[in-house]
Short mmCIF file of C-alpha atoms and ligand atoms in Angstrom, two decimals:
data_model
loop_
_atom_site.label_atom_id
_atom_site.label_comp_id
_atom_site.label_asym_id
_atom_site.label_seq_id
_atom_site.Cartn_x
_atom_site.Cartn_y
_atom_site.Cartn_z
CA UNK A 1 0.00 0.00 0.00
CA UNK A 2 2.98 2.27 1.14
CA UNK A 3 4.68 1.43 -2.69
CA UNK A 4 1.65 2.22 -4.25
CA UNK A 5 1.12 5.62 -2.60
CA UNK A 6 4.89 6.46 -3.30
CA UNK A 7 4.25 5.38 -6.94
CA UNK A 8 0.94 7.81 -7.04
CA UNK A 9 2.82 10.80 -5.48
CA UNK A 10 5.42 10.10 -8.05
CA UNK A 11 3.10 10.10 -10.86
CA UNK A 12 1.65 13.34 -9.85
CA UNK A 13 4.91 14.77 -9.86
CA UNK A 14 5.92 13.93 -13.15
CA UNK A 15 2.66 14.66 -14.24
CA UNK A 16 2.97 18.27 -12.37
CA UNK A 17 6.21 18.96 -13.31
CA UNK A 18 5.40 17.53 -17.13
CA UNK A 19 2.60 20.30 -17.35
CA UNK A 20 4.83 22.80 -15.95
CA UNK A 21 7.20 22.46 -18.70
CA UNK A 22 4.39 22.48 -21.67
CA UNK A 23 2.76 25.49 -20.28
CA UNK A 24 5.92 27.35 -19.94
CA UNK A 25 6.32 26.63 -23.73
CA UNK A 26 3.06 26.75 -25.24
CA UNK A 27 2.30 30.63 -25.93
CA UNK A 28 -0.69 32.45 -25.37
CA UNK A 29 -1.68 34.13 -28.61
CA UNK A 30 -3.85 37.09 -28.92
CA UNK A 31 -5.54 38.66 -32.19
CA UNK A 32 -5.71 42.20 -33.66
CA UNK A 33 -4.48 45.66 -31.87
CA UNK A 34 -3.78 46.08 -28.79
CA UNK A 35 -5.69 49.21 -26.37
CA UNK A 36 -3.18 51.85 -26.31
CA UNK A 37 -1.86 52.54 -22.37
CA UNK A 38 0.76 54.91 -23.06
CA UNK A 39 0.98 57.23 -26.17
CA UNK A 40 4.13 57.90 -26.30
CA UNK A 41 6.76 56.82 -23.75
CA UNK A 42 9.53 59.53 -25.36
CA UNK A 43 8.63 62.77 -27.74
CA UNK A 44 11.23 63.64 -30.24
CA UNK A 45 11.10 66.41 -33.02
CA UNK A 46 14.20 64.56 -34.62
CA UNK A 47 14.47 63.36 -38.18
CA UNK A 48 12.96 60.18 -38.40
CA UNK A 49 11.34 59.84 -34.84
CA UNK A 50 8.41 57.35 -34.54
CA UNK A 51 5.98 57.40 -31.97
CA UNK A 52 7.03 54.64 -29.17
CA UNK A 53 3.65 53.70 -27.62
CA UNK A 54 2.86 51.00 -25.38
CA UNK A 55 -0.38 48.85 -25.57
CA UNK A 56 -2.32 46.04 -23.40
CA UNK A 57 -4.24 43.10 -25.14
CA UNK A 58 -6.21 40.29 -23.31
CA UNK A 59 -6.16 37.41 -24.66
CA UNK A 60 -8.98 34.45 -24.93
CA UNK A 61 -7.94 32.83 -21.48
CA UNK A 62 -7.88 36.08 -19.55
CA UNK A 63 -3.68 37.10 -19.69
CA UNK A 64 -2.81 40.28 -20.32
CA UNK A 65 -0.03 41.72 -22.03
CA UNK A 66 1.76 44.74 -22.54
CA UNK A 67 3.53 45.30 -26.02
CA UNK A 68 5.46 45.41 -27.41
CA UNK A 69 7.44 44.55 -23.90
CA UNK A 70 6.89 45.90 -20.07
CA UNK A 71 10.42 47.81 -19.81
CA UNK A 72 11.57 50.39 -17.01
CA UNK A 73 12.33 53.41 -20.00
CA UNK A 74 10.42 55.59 -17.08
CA UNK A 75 12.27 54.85 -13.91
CA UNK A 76 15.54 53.77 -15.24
CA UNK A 77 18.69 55.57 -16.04
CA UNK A 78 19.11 56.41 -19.49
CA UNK A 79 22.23 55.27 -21.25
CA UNK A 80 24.80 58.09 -21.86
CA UNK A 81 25.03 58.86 -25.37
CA UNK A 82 27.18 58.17 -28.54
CA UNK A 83 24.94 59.77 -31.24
CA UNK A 84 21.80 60.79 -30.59
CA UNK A 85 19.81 63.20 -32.68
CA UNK A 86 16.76 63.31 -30.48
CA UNK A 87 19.93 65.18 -27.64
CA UNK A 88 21.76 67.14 -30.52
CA UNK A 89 24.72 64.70 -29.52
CA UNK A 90 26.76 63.33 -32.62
CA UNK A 91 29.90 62.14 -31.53
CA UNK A 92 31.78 61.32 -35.21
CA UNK A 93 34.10 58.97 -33.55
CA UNK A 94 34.50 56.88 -29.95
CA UNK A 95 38.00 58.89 -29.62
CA UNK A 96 35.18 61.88 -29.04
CA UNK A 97 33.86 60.39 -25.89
CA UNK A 98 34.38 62.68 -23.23
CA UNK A 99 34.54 59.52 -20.82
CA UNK A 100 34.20 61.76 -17.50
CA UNK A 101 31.21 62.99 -18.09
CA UNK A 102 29.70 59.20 -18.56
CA UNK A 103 28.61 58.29 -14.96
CA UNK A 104 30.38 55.11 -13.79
CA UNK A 105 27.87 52.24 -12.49
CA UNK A 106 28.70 50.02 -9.54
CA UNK A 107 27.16 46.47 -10.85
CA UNK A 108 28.98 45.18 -7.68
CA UNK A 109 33.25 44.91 -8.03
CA UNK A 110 36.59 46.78 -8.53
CA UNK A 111 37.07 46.75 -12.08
CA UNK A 112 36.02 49.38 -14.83
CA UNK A 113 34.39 48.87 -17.88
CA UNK A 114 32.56 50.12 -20.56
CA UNK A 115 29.92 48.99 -22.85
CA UNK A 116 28.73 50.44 -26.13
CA UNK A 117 25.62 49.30 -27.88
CA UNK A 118 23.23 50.06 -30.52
CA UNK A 119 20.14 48.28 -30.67
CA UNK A 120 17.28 48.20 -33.16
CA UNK A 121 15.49 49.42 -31.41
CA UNK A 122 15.37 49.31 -27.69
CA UNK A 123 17.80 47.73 -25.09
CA UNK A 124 17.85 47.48 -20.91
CA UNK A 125 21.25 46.48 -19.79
CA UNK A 126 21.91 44.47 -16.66
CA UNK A 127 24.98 43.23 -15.01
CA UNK A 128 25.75 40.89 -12.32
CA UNK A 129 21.31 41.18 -12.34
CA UNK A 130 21.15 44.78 -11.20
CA UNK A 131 19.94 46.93 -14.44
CA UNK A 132 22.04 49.53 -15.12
CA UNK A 133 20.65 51.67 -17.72
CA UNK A 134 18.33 51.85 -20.82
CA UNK A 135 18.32 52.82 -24.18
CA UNK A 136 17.36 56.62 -24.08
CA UNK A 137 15.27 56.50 -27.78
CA UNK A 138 12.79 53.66 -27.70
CA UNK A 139 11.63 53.11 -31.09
CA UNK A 140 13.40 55.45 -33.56
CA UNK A 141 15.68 57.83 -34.77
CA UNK A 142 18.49 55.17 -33.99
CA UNK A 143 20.96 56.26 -31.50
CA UNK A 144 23.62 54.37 -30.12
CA UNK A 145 24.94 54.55 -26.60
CA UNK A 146 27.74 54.08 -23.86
CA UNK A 147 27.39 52.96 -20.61
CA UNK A 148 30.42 52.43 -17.73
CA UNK A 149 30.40 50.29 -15.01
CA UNK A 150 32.23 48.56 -12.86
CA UNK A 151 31.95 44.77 -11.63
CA UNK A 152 34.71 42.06 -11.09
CA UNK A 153 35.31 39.11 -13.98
CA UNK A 154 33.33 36.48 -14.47
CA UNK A 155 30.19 39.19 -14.45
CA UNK A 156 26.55 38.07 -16.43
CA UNK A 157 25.27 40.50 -18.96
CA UNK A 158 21.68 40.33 -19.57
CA UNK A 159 20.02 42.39 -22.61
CA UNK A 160 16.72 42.76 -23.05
CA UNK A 161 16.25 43.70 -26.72
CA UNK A 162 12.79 45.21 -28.14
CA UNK A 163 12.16 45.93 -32.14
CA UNK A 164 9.40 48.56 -31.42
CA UNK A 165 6.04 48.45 -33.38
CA UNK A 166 3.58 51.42 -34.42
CA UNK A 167 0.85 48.60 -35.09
CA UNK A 168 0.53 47.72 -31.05
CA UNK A 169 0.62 44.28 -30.48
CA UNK A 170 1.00 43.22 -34.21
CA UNK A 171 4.06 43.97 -34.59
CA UNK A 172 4.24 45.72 -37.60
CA UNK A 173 4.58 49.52 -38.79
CA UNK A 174 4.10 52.00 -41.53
CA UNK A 175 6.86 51.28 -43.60
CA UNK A 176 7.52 50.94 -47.24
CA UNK A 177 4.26 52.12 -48.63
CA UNK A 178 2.21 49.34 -46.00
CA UNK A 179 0.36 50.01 -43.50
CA UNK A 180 1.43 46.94 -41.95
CA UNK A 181 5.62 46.14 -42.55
CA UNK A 182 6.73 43.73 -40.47
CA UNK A 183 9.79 45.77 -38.95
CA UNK A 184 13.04 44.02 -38.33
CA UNK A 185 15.58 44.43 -35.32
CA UNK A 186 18.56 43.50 -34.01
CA UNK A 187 21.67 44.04 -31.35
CA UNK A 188 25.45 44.63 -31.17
CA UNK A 189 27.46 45.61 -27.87
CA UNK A 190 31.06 45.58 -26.83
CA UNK A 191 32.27 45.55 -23.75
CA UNK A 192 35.90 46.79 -23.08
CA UNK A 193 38.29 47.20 -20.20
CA UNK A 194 39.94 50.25 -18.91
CA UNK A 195 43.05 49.63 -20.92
CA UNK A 196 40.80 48.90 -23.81
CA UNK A 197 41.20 45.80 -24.66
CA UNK A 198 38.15 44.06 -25.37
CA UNK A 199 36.73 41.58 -22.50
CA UNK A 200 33.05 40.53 -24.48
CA UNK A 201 31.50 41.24 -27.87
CA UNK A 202 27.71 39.87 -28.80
CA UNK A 203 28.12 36.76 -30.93
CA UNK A 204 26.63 33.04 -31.24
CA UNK A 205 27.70 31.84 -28.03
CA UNK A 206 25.67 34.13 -26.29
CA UNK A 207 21.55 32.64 -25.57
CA UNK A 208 19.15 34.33 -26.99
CA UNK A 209 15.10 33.36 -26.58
CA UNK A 210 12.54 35.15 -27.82
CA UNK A 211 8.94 36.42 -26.05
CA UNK A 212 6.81 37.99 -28.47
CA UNK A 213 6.43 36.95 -32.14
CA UNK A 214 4.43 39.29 -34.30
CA UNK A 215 2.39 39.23 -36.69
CA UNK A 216 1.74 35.87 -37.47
CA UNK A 217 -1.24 35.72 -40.21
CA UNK A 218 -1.19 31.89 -39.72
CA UNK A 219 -0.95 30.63 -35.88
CA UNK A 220 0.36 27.10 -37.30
CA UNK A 221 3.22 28.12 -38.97
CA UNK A 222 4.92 27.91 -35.41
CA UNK A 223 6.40 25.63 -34.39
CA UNK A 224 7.00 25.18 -30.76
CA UNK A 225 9.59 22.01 -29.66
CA UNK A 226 11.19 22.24 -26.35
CA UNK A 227 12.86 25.73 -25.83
CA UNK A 228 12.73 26.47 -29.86
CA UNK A 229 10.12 28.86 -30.61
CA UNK A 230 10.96 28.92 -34.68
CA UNK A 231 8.50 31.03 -36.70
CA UNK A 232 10.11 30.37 -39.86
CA UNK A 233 7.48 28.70 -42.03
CA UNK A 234 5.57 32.23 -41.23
CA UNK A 235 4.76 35.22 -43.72
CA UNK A 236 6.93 37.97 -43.40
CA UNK A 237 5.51 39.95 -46.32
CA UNK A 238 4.00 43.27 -45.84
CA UNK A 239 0.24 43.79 -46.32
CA UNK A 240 -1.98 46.83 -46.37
CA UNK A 241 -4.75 45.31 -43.37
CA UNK A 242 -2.81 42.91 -41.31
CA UNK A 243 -5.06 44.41 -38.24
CA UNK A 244 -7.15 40.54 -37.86
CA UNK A 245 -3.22 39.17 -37.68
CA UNK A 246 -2.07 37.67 -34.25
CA UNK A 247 0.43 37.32 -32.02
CA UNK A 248 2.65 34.95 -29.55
CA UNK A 249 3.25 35.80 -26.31
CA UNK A 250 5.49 33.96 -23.31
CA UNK A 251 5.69 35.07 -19.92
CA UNK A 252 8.94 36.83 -18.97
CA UNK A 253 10.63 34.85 -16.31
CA UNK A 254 10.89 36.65 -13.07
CA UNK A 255 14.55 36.67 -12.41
CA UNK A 256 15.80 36.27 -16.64
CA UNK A 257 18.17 39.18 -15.72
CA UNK A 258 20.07 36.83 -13.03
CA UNK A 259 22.96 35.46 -12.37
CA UNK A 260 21.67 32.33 -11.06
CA UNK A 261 19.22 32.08 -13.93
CA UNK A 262 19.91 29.21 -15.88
CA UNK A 263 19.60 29.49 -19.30
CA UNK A 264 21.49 26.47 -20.50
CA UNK A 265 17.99 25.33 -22.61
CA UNK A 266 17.64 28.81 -24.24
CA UNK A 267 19.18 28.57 -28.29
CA UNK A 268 21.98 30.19 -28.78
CA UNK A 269 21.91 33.55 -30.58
CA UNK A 270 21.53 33.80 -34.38
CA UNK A 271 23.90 36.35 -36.12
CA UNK A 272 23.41 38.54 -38.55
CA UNK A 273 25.40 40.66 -41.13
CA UNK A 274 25.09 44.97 -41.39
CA UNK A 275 23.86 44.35 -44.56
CA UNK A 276 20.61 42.40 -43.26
CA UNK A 277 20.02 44.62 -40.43
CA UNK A 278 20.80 47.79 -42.36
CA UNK A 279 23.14 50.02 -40.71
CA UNK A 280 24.98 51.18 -43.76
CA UNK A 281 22.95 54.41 -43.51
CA UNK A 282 23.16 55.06 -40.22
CA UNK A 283 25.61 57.37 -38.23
CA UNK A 284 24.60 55.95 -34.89
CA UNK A 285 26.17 52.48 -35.68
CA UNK A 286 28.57 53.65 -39.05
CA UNK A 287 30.49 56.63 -36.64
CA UNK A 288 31.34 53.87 -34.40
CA UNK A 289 32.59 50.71 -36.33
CA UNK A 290 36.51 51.02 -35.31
CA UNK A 291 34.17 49.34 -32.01
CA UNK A 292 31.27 47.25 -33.48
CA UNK A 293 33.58 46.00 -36.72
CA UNK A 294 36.75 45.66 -35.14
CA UNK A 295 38.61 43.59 -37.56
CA UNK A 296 40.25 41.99 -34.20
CA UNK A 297 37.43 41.48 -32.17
CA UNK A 298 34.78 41.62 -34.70
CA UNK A 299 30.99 42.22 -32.73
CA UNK A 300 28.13 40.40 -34.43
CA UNK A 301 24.57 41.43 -34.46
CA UNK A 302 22.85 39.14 -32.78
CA UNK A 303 19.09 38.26 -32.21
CA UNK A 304 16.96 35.03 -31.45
CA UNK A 305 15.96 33.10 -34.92
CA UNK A 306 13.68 35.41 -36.50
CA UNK A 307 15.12 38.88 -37.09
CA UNK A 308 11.81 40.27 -38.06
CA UNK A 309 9.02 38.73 -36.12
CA UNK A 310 10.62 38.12 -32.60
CA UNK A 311 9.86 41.25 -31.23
CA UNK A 312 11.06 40.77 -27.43
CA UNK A 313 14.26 39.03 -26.84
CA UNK A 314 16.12 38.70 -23.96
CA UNK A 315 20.25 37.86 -24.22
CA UNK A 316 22.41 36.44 -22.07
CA UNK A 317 26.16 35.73 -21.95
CA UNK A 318 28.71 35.46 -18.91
CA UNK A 319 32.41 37.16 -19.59
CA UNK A 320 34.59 34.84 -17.41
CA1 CA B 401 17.09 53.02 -29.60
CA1 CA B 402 9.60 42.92 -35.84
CA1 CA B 403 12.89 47.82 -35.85
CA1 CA B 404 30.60 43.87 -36.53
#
């Protein structure tokens, strides 16, 4: 009687921890826009500036999510800059950076560092799991940034990376003649030491998992197995009324940002070239590539699998 108690208790806990797995997988999808909660998070009369709202949807079962992500651009320190035009700041070269008057960060050690980053088009950077600052321009112009901090080696960086949308929660924008262009994104960052020498550049052996696909015109063209969430077999193309499209959606684990996170079953990051992400006509990455192309320590950009409709990505990558 005893064994066959044990073996029930057992069963349950399989069965538990079996479900706990799937749901943690399985995403919650939602359909059409999403109610706008916040206009505009940032206003800027600069050249090319898009409007970086923030929306809620429900979806069928009740959840609610914000898009395109939940970030702290309101209470968090912005990111000094590199080239901004939203601040009038153009640096035309990192040997411009006026490095005392960019605010050193303790993340928690003795050693100095600093980390420049441009992300398509919204990053919150964390170190050692304390988050140090954010990108100062959510959605566009793109800008490009440098941040200082100091921590002791091995330290975790954790990026959360956000393509912004216009369309909220479908992931698309006015682009291109459409109404509804799928917008693409992407990430590169280098980390140096004091002496410059570089300690950590994003490439493929960072992890890289994605939260929010979007839009998806087709739920079953994803396919979900295990930790891959690979929206490949999904349309990409543009479309003038993609407003009855949907979208994925994973919960964000609580502590991603961690050290002691493990995120040994996330996929590793997928690079891509500046040719796919399209930086050859931008200042705020091309002013800059003696750091992001350095032919020694070349920085890839990185992103999860789908550089257009993985809207919410968070990185990972220990420098030992
Ligand atoms: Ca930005
Ligand atoms: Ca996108
Ligand atoms: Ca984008
Ligand atoms: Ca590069």
């Amino acid at each position: 009687m005893l064994k066959f108690k044990k073996f029930v208790l057992l069963l349950a806990i399989t069965l538990l921890s079996m479900h706990h797995v799937m749901a943690e997988e399985m995403p919650t999808f939602t359909t059409g826009l999403a109610q706008t909660v916040n206009p505009g998070l940032y206003a800027c009369s600069g050249a090319n500036a898009r409007i970086s709202a923030v929306g809620k949807i429900k979806a069928k079962d009740g959840t609610e999510w914000i898009v395109p992500a939940n970030t702290h651009f309101e209470s968090a320190v912005k990111a000094a800059d590199l080239y901004n035009q939203c601040n009038e700041i153009r640096l035309r070269r990192s040997a411009d950076i006026d490095f005392k008057s960019v605010p050193v960060i303790d993340a928690g050690g003795s050693n100095i560092f600093t980390a420049y980053i441009f992300a398509d088009n919204y990053f919150e950077l964390y170190v050692n799991g304390k988050l140090l600052a954010v990108d100062p321009v959510p959605f566009t112009p793109f800008n490009s940034s440098v941040i200082r901090f100091k921590a002791t080696r091995p330290f975790t960086l954790a990026l959360m990376g956000v393509d912004w949308e216009e369309n909220l929660g479908l992931g698309s924008e006015q682009n291109r003649g459409y109404a509804y262009h799928p917008g693409d994104a992407g990430l590169v960052a280098v980390i140096k030491d004091e002496s410059g020498q570089t300690v950590a550049v994003t490439d493929k052996t960072w992890r890289a998992q994605t939260f929010y696909i979007a839009p998806l015109n087709d739920r079953s063209c994803l396919k979900v197995r295990g930790p891959v969430r690979d929206s490949s077999a999904c349309s990409m193309e543009s479309v003038q009324d993609g407003s009855s499209f949907s979208a994925a959606h994973w919960r964000v684990p609580a502590s991603w940002f961690s050290p002691d996170f493990d995120d040994s079953d996330w996929p590793h990051a997928t690079v891509f070239t500046n040719d796919t992400v399209g930086v050859n006509n931008k200042p705020a990455y091309m002013n800059f590539r003696n750091v992001f192309d350095d032919p020694i320590v070349d920085a890839d950009f990185i992103w999860s699998s789908n550089l257009i409709l993985d809207n919410l990505v968070l990185m990972r990558k220990v420098v030992e």
